[in-house]
């Protein structure tokens, strides 16, 4: 039976609280000369931590790896579980080269030119994603980082803008990403994650969170809609 993220957060906070109580009890018992009680509190804390980690791993391993179709939004919930900021793929094109015809940047394999949309469904607050990392992956598990030279050839100075910017309530913005992937790559998808600390550390231990230990990611499909030929500079 699957529970909502709020239930898992309560479970985490309850486990942390119980662990703190057991640690405090162990310290008090040790200082008052009750060594057996202190060891019992320590053993209880270790057992609680083990049970929590086992539950964390079990939920992660039982979770599917979702691949969202074009236009479907992947939400970033994080520690606060607001889930307002999200990303989606608007368009995917392929090209053998990008940039000006007289000085093209030629792909080693094939360029995937991705229009990524960052959006917010908040009603009032202006929000920002944290330290986004976008990586293309294929069905065999190979990872492909952004080709920044190709992005600069395609977009000019616009390519140096960060992926992150403030998003007004109900608003969105787009970024163009370029990946040079082998011609034999199949099942291409985009992994977009937030890297901000300490959220990453906390989410790694949050049961049911996409970024928790051993949890498979939610990916965005990079099935191409067109062959772009040699795109000219755009903004």
PDB file of C-alpha atoms in Angstrom:
ATOM      1  CA  UNK A   1       0.000   0.000   0.000  1.00  0.00           C
ATOM      2  CA  UNK A   2       1.446   3.382  -1.014  1.00  0.00           C
ATOM      3  CA  UNK A   3       1.133   6.419   1.223  1.00  0.00           C
ATOM      4  CA  UNK A   4       1.418  10.102   0.433  1.00  0.00           C
ATOM      5  CA  UNK A   5       4.705  11.972   0.951  1.00  0.00           C
ATOM      6  CA  UNK A   6       3.290  13.703   4.038  1.00  0.00           C
ATOM      7  CA  UNK A   7       2.932  10.343   5.802  1.00  0.00           C
ATOM      8  CA  UNK A   8       6.549   9.479   5.060  1.00  0.00           C
ATOM      9  CA  UNK A   9       7.717  12.870   6.315  1.00  0.00           C
ATOM     10  CA  UNK A  10       5.820  12.343   9.579  1.00  0.00           C
ATOM     11  CA  UNK A  11       7.409   8.898   9.850  1.00  0.00           C
ATOM     12  CA  UNK A  12      10.862  10.389   9.349  1.00  0.00           C
ATOM     13  CA  UNK A  13      10.324  13.154  11.897  1.00  0.00           C
ATOM     14  CA  UNK A  14       8.863  10.672  14.370  1.00  0.00           C
ATOM     15  CA  UNK A  15      11.853   8.365  13.933  1.00  0.00           C
ATOM     16  CA  UNK A  16      14.277  11.253  14.418  1.00  0.00           C
ATOM     17  CA  UNK A  17      12.384  12.343  17.530  1.00  0.00           C
ATOM     18  CA  UNK A  18      12.357   8.836  18.971  1.00  0.00           C
ATOM     19  CA  UNK A  19      16.069   8.508  18.239  1.00  0.00           C
ATOM     20  CA  UNK A  20      16.801  11.748  20.068  1.00  0.00           C
ATOM     21  CA  UNK A  21      14.810  10.549  23.085  1.00  0.00           C
ATOM     22  CA  UNK A  22      16.722   7.275  23.149  1.00  0.00           C
ATOM     23  CA  UNK A  23      20.058   9.084  22.839  1.00  0.00           C
ATOM     24  CA  UNK A  24      19.155  11.454  25.653  1.00  0.00           C
ATOM     25  CA  UNK A  25      18.040   8.496  27.781  1.00  0.00           C
ATOM     26  CA  UNK A  26      21.337   6.701  27.112  1.00  0.00           C
ATOM     27  CA  UNK A  27      23.360   9.758  28.171  1.00  0.00           C
ATOM     28  CA  UNK A  28      21.328  10.261  31.341  1.00  0.00           C
ATOM     29  CA  UNK A  29      21.505   6.578  32.231  1.00  0.00           C
ATOM     30  CA  UNK A  30      25.264   6.506  31.653  1.00  0.00           C
ATOM     31  CA  UNK A  31      25.874   9.579  33.820  1.00  0.00           C
ATOM     32  CA  UNK A  32      23.793   8.107  36.635  1.00  0.00           C
ATOM     33  CA  UNK A  33      25.648   4.810  36.574  1.00  0.00           C
ATOM     34  CA  UNK A  34      22.904   2.712  35.006  1.00  0.00           C
ATOM     35  CA  UNK A  35      25.024   1.145  32.319  1.00  0.00           C
ATOM     36  CA  UNK A  36      22.591  -1.626  31.400  1.00  0.00           C
ATOM     37  CA  UNK A  37      19.808   0.889  30.779  1.00  0.00           C
ATOM     38  CA  UNK A  38      22.192   3.023  28.715  1.00  0.00           C
ATOM     39  CA  UNK A  39      23.114   0.041  26.544  1.00  0.00           C
ATOM     40  CA  UNK A  40      19.431  -0.786  26.154  1.00  0.00           C
ATOM     41  CA  UNK A  41      18.698   2.742  24.912  1.00  0.00           C
ATOM     42  CA  UNK A  42      21.603   2.556  22.477  1.00  0.00           C
ATOM     43  CA  UNK A  43      20.430  -0.834  21.214  1.00  0.00           C
ATOM     44  CA  UNK A  44      16.931   0.535  20.780  1.00  0.00           C
ATOM     45  CA  UNK A  45      18.268   3.461  18.757  1.00  0.00           C
ATOM     46  CA  UNK A  46      20.311   1.180  16.522  1.00  0.00           C
ATOM     47  CA  UNK A  47      17.306  -1.061  15.973  1.00  0.00           C
ATOM     48  CA  UNK A  48      15.089   1.917  15.166  1.00  0.00           C
ATOM     49  CA  UNK A  49      17.641   3.236  12.659  1.00  0.00           C
ATOM     50  CA  UNK A  50      17.927  -0.192  11.057  1.00  0.00           C
ATOM     51  CA  UNK A  51      14.146  -0.538  10.773  1.00  0.00           C
ATOM     52  CA  UNK A  52      13.865   2.916   9.216  1.00  0.00           C
ATOM     53  CA  UNK A  53      16.617   2.220   6.665  1.00  0.00           C
ATOM     54  CA  UNK A  54      15.058  -1.134   5.798  1.00  0.00           C
ATOM     55  CA  UNK A  55      11.699   0.567   5.201  1.00  0.00           C
ATOM     56  CA  UNK A  56      13.408   3.284   3.151  1.00  0.00           C
ATOM     57  CA  UNK A  57      15.119   0.741   0.897  1.00  0.00           C
ATOM     58  CA  UNK A  58      12.005  -1.431   0.568  1.00  0.00           C
ATOM     59  CA  UNK A  59       9.830   1.499  -0.538  1.00  0.00           C
ATOM     60  CA  UNK A  60      12.516   2.716  -2.975  1.00  0.00           C
ATOM     61  CA  UNK A  61      13.045  -0.704  -4.557  1.00  0.00           C
ATOM     62  CA  UNK A  62       9.288  -1.211  -4.929  1.00  0.00           C
ATOM     63  CA  UNK A  63       8.862   2.141  -6.718  1.00  0.00           C
ATOM     64  CA  UNK A  64       8.761   2.155 -10.544  1.00  0.00           C
ATOM     65  CA  UNK A  65      10.971   4.192 -12.850  1.00  0.00           C
ATOM     66  CA  UNK A  66       8.507   6.535 -14.546  1.00  0.00           C
ATOM     67  CA  UNK A  67       9.163   8.083 -17.973  1.00  0.00           C
ATOM     68  CA  UNK A  68       6.883  11.052 -18.612  1.00  0.00           C
ATOM     69  CA  UNK A  69       5.672  11.893 -22.100  1.00  0.00           C
ATOM     70  CA  UNK A  70       6.221  15.277 -23.719  1.00  0.00           C
ATOM     71  CA  UNK A  71       4.291  17.963 -21.856  1.00  0.00           C
ATOM     72  CA  UNK A  72       3.888  15.955 -18.649  1.00  0.00           C
ATOM     73  CA  UNK A  73       5.338  17.752 -15.633  1.00  0.00           C
ATOM     74  CA  UNK A  74       7.814  16.329 -13.168  1.00  0.00           C
ATOM     75  CA  UNK A  75       7.344  18.068  -9.806  1.00  0.00           C
ATOM     76  CA  UNK A  76      10.044  18.879  -7.272  1.00  0.00           C
ATOM     77  CA  UNK A  77       8.571  18.345  -3.821  1.00  0.00           C
ATOM     78  CA  UNK A  78      11.636  18.514  -1.603  1.00  0.00           C
ATOM     79  CA  UNK A  79      11.607  18.598   2.169  1.00  0.00           C
ATOM     80  CA  UNK A  80       8.713  21.065   2.392  1.00  0.00           C
ATOM     81  CA  UNK A  81       6.467  18.972   0.123  1.00  0.00           C
ATOM     82  CA  UNK A  82       5.053  22.034  -1.646  1.00  0.00           C
ATOM     83  CA  UNK A  83       5.482  20.387  -5.091  1.00  0.00           C
ATOM     84  CA  UNK A  84       4.799  23.622  -6.982  1.00  0.00           C
ATOM     85  CA  UNK A  85       7.892  23.857  -9.203  1.00  0.00           C
ATOM     86  CA  UNK A  86       8.175  21.371 -12.042  1.00  0.00           C
ATOM     87  CA  UNK A  87       9.859  20.675 -15.378  1.00  0.00           C
ATOM     88  CA  UNK A  88       8.588  19.294 -18.664  1.00  0.00           C
ATOM     89  CA  UNK A  89       9.830  18.818 -22.217  1.00  0.00           C
ATOM     90  CA  UNK A  90       8.149  21.031 -24.820  1.00  0.00           C
ATOM     91  CA  UNK A  91      10.031  19.836 -27.896  1.00  0.00           C
ATOM     92  CA  UNK A  92      12.906  17.609 -29.019  1.00  0.00           C
ATOM     93  CA  UNK A  93      14.708  17.911 -32.359  1.00  0.00           C
ATOM     94  CA  UNK A  94      17.712  16.139 -33.826  1.00  0.00           C
ATOM     95  CA  UNK A  95      20.539  17.627 -35.873  1.00  0.00           C
ATOM     96  CA  UNK A  96      23.879  16.568 -37.269  1.00  0.00           C
ATOM     97  CA  UNK A  97      25.321  20.046 -36.661  1.00  0.00           C
ATOM     98  CA  UNK A  98      24.370  23.377 -35.121  1.00  0.00           C
ATOM     99  CA  UNK A  99      25.470  26.978 -35.462  1.00  0.00           C
ATOM    100  CA  UNK A 100      26.343  29.161 -38.431  1.00  0.00           C
ATOM    101  CA  UNK A 101      26.740  27.261 -41.740  1.00  0.00           C
ATOM    102  CA  UNK A 102      30.242  28.646 -42.224  1.00  0.00           C
ATOM    103  CA  UNK A 103      31.435  27.480 -38.786  1.00  0.00           C
ATOM    104  CA  UNK A 104      29.183  24.638 -37.633  1.00  0.00           C
ATOM    105  CA  UNK A 105      29.661  22.496 -34.567  1.00  0.00           C
ATOM    106  CA  UNK A 106      29.346  18.922 -35.796  1.00  0.00           C
ATOM    107  CA  UNK A 107      28.033  16.151 -33.546  1.00  0.00           C
ATOM    108  CA  UNK A 108      30.117  13.057 -32.910  1.00  0.00           C
ATOM    109  CA  UNK A 109      26.861  11.137 -32.940  1.00  0.00           C
ATOM    110  CA  UNK A 110      23.610  13.083 -33.213  1.00  0.00           C
ATOM    111  CA  UNK A 111      22.492  16.241 -31.397  1.00  0.00           C
ATOM    112  CA  UNK A 112      19.309  16.153 -29.352  1.00  0.00           C
ATOM    113  CA  UNK A 113      18.043  19.748 -29.020  1.00  0.00           C
ATOM    114  CA  UNK A 114      15.657  19.914 -26.078  1.00  0.00           C
ATOM    115  CA  UNK A 115      13.257  22.707 -25.130  1.00  0.00           C
ATOM    116  CA  UNK A 116      12.870  22.355 -21.358  1.00  0.00           C
ATOM    117  CA  UNK A 117      10.091  24.231 -19.566  1.00  0.00           C
ATOM    118  CA  UNK A 118      10.334  25.149 -15.877  1.00  0.00           C
ATOM    119  CA  UNK A 119       6.956  26.050 -14.409  1.00  0.00           C
ATOM    120  CA  UNK A 120       5.171  26.788 -11.150  1.00  0.00           C
ATOM    121  CA  UNK A 121       1.549  26.140 -10.220  1.00  0.00           C
ATOM    122  CA  UNK A 122       1.771  28.194  -7.027  1.00  0.00           C
ATOM    123  CA  UNK A 123      -1.085  30.654  -6.507  1.00  0.00           C
ATOM    124  CA  UNK A 124       0.816  33.499  -4.853  1.00  0.00           C
ATOM    125  CA  UNK A 125       4.496  32.943  -4.142  1.00  0.00           C
ATOM    126  CA  UNK A 126       7.372  33.455  -6.560  1.00  0.00           C
ATOM    127  CA  UNK A 127       9.549  30.335  -6.349  1.00  0.00           C
ATOM    128  CA  UNK A 128      12.905  29.180  -7.705  1.00  0.00           C
ATOM    129  CA  UNK A 129      14.288  25.714  -8.431  1.00  0.00           C
ATOM    130  CA  UNK A 130      17.582  24.868  -6.735  1.00  0.00           C
ATOM    131  CA  UNK A 131      20.760  24.050  -8.663  1.00  0.00           C
ATOM    132  CA  UNK A 132      19.177  22.023 -11.476  1.00  0.00           C
ATOM    133  CA  UNK A 133      21.209  19.279 -13.148  1.00  0.00           C
ATOM    134  CA  UNK A 134      20.013  17.936 -16.524  1.00  0.00           C
ATOM    135  CA  UNK A 135      21.528  14.743 -17.958  1.00  0.00           C
ATOM    136  CA  UNK A 136      20.358  12.585 -20.871  1.00  0.00           C
ATOM    137  CA  UNK A 137      20.273   8.827 -20.315  1.00  0.00           C
ATOM    138  CA  UNK A 138      19.554   5.900 -22.602  1.00  0.00           C
ATOM    139  CA  UNK A 139      17.984   2.499 -22.046  1.00  0.00           C
ATOM    140  CA  UNK A 140      21.363   0.892 -21.290  1.00  0.00           C
ATOM    141  CA  UNK A 141      22.123   3.375 -18.498  1.00  0.00           C
ATOM    142  CA  UNK A 142      24.629   5.527 -20.368  1.00  0.00           C
ATOM    143  CA  UNK A 143      24.723   9.164 -19.279  1.00  0.00           C
ATOM    144  CA  UNK A 144      25.313  12.172 -21.554  1.00  0.00           C
ATOM    145  CA  UNK A 145      26.003  15.646 -20.243  1.00  0.00           C
ATOM    146  CA  UNK A 146      25.054  18.853 -22.007  1.00  0.00           C
ATOM    147  CA  UNK A 147      27.275  19.919 -24.912  1.00  0.00           C
ATOM    148  CA  UNK A 148      27.964  23.511 -23.901  1.00  0.00           C
ATOM    149  CA  UNK A 149      29.958  24.281 -27.073  1.00  0.00           C
ATOM    150  CA  UNK A 150      26.985  23.233 -29.205  1.00  0.00           C
ATOM    151  CA  UNK A 151      24.625  25.280 -27.028  1.00  0.00           C
ATOM    152  CA  UNK A 152      26.785  28.385 -27.473  1.00  0.00           C
ATOM    153  CA  UNK A 153      26.978  27.829 -31.232  1.00  0.00           C
ATOM    154  CA  UNK A 154      23.193  27.510 -31.376  1.00  0.00           C
ATOM    155  CA  UNK A 155      22.159  30.199 -28.883  1.00  0.00           C
ATOM    156  CA  UNK A 156      25.078  32.596 -28.507  1.00  0.00           C
ATOM    157  CA  UNK A 157      25.393  34.354 -25.128  1.00  0.00           C
ATOM    158  CA  UNK A 158      21.922  33.153 -24.130  1.00  0.00           C
ATOM    159  CA  UNK A 159      23.432  29.692 -23.639  1.00  0.00           C
ATOM    160  CA  UNK A 160      25.306  30.898 -20.547  1.00  0.00           C
ATOM    161  CA  UNK A 161      22.132  31.676 -18.603  1.00  0.00           C
ATOM    162  CA  UNK A 162      21.641  29.336 -15.636  1.00  0.00           C
ATOM    163  CA  UNK A 163      18.851  26.791 -15.720  1.00  0.00           C
ATOM    164  CA  UNK A 164      17.450  28.328 -12.546  1.00  0.00           C
ATOM    165  CA  UNK A 165      15.504  31.564 -12.322  1.00  0.00           C
ATOM    166  CA  UNK A 166      12.600  32.835 -10.242  1.00  0.00           C
ATOM    167  CA  UNK A 167       9.182  31.710 -11.464  1.00  0.00           C
ATOM    168  CA  UNK A 168       6.159  33.862 -10.740  1.00  0.00           C
ATOM    169  CA  UNK A 169       2.990  32.198  -9.480  1.00  0.00           C
ATOM    170  CA  UNK A 170       1.427  30.310 -12.378  1.00  0.00           C
ATOM    171  CA  UNK A 171       4.304  31.259 -14.677  1.00  0.00           C
ATOM    172  CA  UNK A 172       7.025  29.426 -16.580  1.00  0.00           C
ATOM    173  CA  UNK A 173      10.152  29.873 -18.676  1.00  0.00           C
ATOM    174  CA  UNK A 174      12.082  27.727 -21.152  1.00  0.00           C
ATOM    175  CA  UNK A 175      15.696  26.750 -21.697  1.00  0.00           C
ATOM    176  CA  UNK A 176      17.263  25.077 -24.729  1.00  0.00           C
ATOM    177  CA  UNK A 177      19.638  22.193 -23.971  1.00  0.00           C
ATOM    178  CA  UNK A 178      21.818  20.288 -26.437  1.00  0.00           C
ATOM    179  CA  UNK A 179      23.116  16.751 -25.957  1.00  0.00           C
ATOM    180  CA  UNK A 180      25.512  14.913 -28.264  1.00  0.00           C
ATOM    181  CA  UNK A 181      24.396  11.275 -28.116  1.00  0.00           C
ATOM    182  CA  UNK A 182      25.646   8.216 -30.013  1.00  0.00           C
ATOM    183  CA  UNK A 183      23.707   7.252 -33.121  1.00  0.00           C
ATOM    184  CA  UNK A 184      22.865   3.876 -31.540  1.00  0.00           C
ATOM    185  CA  UNK A 185      21.355   5.356 -28.354  1.00  0.00           C
ATOM    186  CA  UNK A 186      17.855   4.019 -27.722  1.00  0.00           C
ATOM    187  CA  UNK A 187      15.128   5.023 -25.295  1.00  0.00           C
ATOM    188  CA  UNK A 188      16.607   8.446 -24.593  1.00  0.00           C
ATOM    189  CA  UNK A 189      15.187  10.308 -21.610  1.00  0.00           C
ATOM    190  CA  UNK A 190      16.108  13.358 -19.566  1.00  0.00           C
ATOM    191  CA  UNK A 191      16.967  13.276 -15.874  1.00  0.00           C
ATOM    192  CA  UNK A 192      16.472  16.655 -14.161  1.00  0.00           C
ATOM    193  CA  UNK A 193      17.310  16.858 -10.456  1.00  0.00           C
ATOM    194  CA  UNK A 194      17.841  19.534  -7.825  1.00  0.00           C
ATOM    195  CA  UNK A 195      21.290  19.508  -6.215  1.00  0.00           C
ATOM    196  CA  UNK A 196      20.884  22.076  -3.418  1.00  0.00           C
ATOM    197  CA  UNK A 197      22.441  21.245  -0.033  1.00  0.00           C
ATOM    198  CA  UNK A 198      21.262  20.292   2.584  1.00  0.00           C
ATOM    199  CA  UNK A 199      18.020  19.327   0.839  1.00  0.00           C
ATOM    200  CA  UNK A 200      19.772  16.555  -1.110  1.00  0.00           C
ATOM    201  CA  UNK A 201      21.047  14.943   2.091  1.00  0.00           C
ATOM    202  CA  UNK A 202      17.669  15.160   3.821  1.00  0.00           C
ATOM    203  CA  UNK A 203      15.762  13.869   0.785  1.00  0.00           C
ATOM    204  CA  UNK A 204      18.145  10.912   0.524  1.00  0.00           C
ATOM    205  CA  UNK A 205      16.713   9.732   3.858  1.00  0.00           C
ATOM    206  CA  UNK A 206      13.078  10.672   3.199  1.00  0.00           C
ATOM    207  CA  UNK A 207      11.008   7.555   2.510  1.00  0.00           C
ATOM    208  CA  UNK A 208       9.153   7.736  -0.793  1.00  0.00           C
ATOM    209  CA  UNK A 209      11.025  10.784  -2.105  1.00  0.00           C
ATOM    210  CA  UNK A 210      12.337  10.450  -5.663  1.00  0.00           C
ATOM    211  CA  UNK A 211      15.825  11.379  -4.459  1.00  0.00           C
ATOM    212  CA  UNK A 212      15.828   8.913  -1.573  1.00  0.00           C
ATOM    213  CA  UNK A 213      18.369   6.107  -1.340  1.00  0.00           C
ATOM    214  CA  UNK A 214      17.926   3.475  -4.125  1.00  0.00           C
ATOM    215  CA  UNK A 215      14.789   5.175  -5.495  1.00  0.00           C
ATOM    216  CA  UNK A 216      14.552   5.080  -9.314  1.00  0.00           C
ATOM    217  CA  UNK A 217      14.240   8.488 -10.978  1.00  0.00           C
ATOM    218  CA  UNK A 218      11.326  10.047 -12.810  1.00  0.00           C
ATOM    219  CA  UNK A 219      12.534  10.787 -16.355  1.00  0.00           C
ATOM    220  CA  UNK A 220      11.277  12.918 -19.249  1.00  0.00           C
ATOM    221  CA  UNK A 221      11.045  11.255 -22.657  1.00  0.00           C
ATOM    222  CA  UNK A 222      13.401  12.596 -25.341  1.00  0.00           C
ATOM    223  CA  UNK A 223      11.714  10.983 -28.318  1.00  0.00           C
ATOM    224  CA  UNK A 224      12.473  13.374 -31.186  1.00  0.00           C
ATOM    225  CA  UNK A 225       9.700  15.076 -33.157  1.00  0.00           C
ATOM    226  CA  UNK A 226      11.779  16.381 -36.060  1.00  0.00           C
ATOM    227  CA  UNK A 227      15.168  16.588 -37.717  1.00  0.00           C
ATOM    228  CA  UNK A 228      16.379  20.138 -37.311  1.00  0.00           C
ATOM    229  CA  UNK A 229      19.019  20.013 -40.016  1.00  0.00           C
ATOM    230  CA  UNK A 230      21.360  22.898 -39.143  1.00  0.00           C
ATOM    231  CA  UNK A 231      19.501  25.256 -36.779  1.00  0.00           C
ATOM    232  CA  UNK A 232      20.326  28.929 -36.953  1.00  0.00           C
ATOM    233  CA  UNK A 233      21.001  31.033 -33.866  1.00  0.00           C
ATOM    234  CA  UNK A 234      17.856  31.485 -31.807  1.00  0.00           C
ATOM    235  CA  UNK A 235      16.892  33.015 -28.484  1.00  0.00           C
TER     236      UNK A 235
END
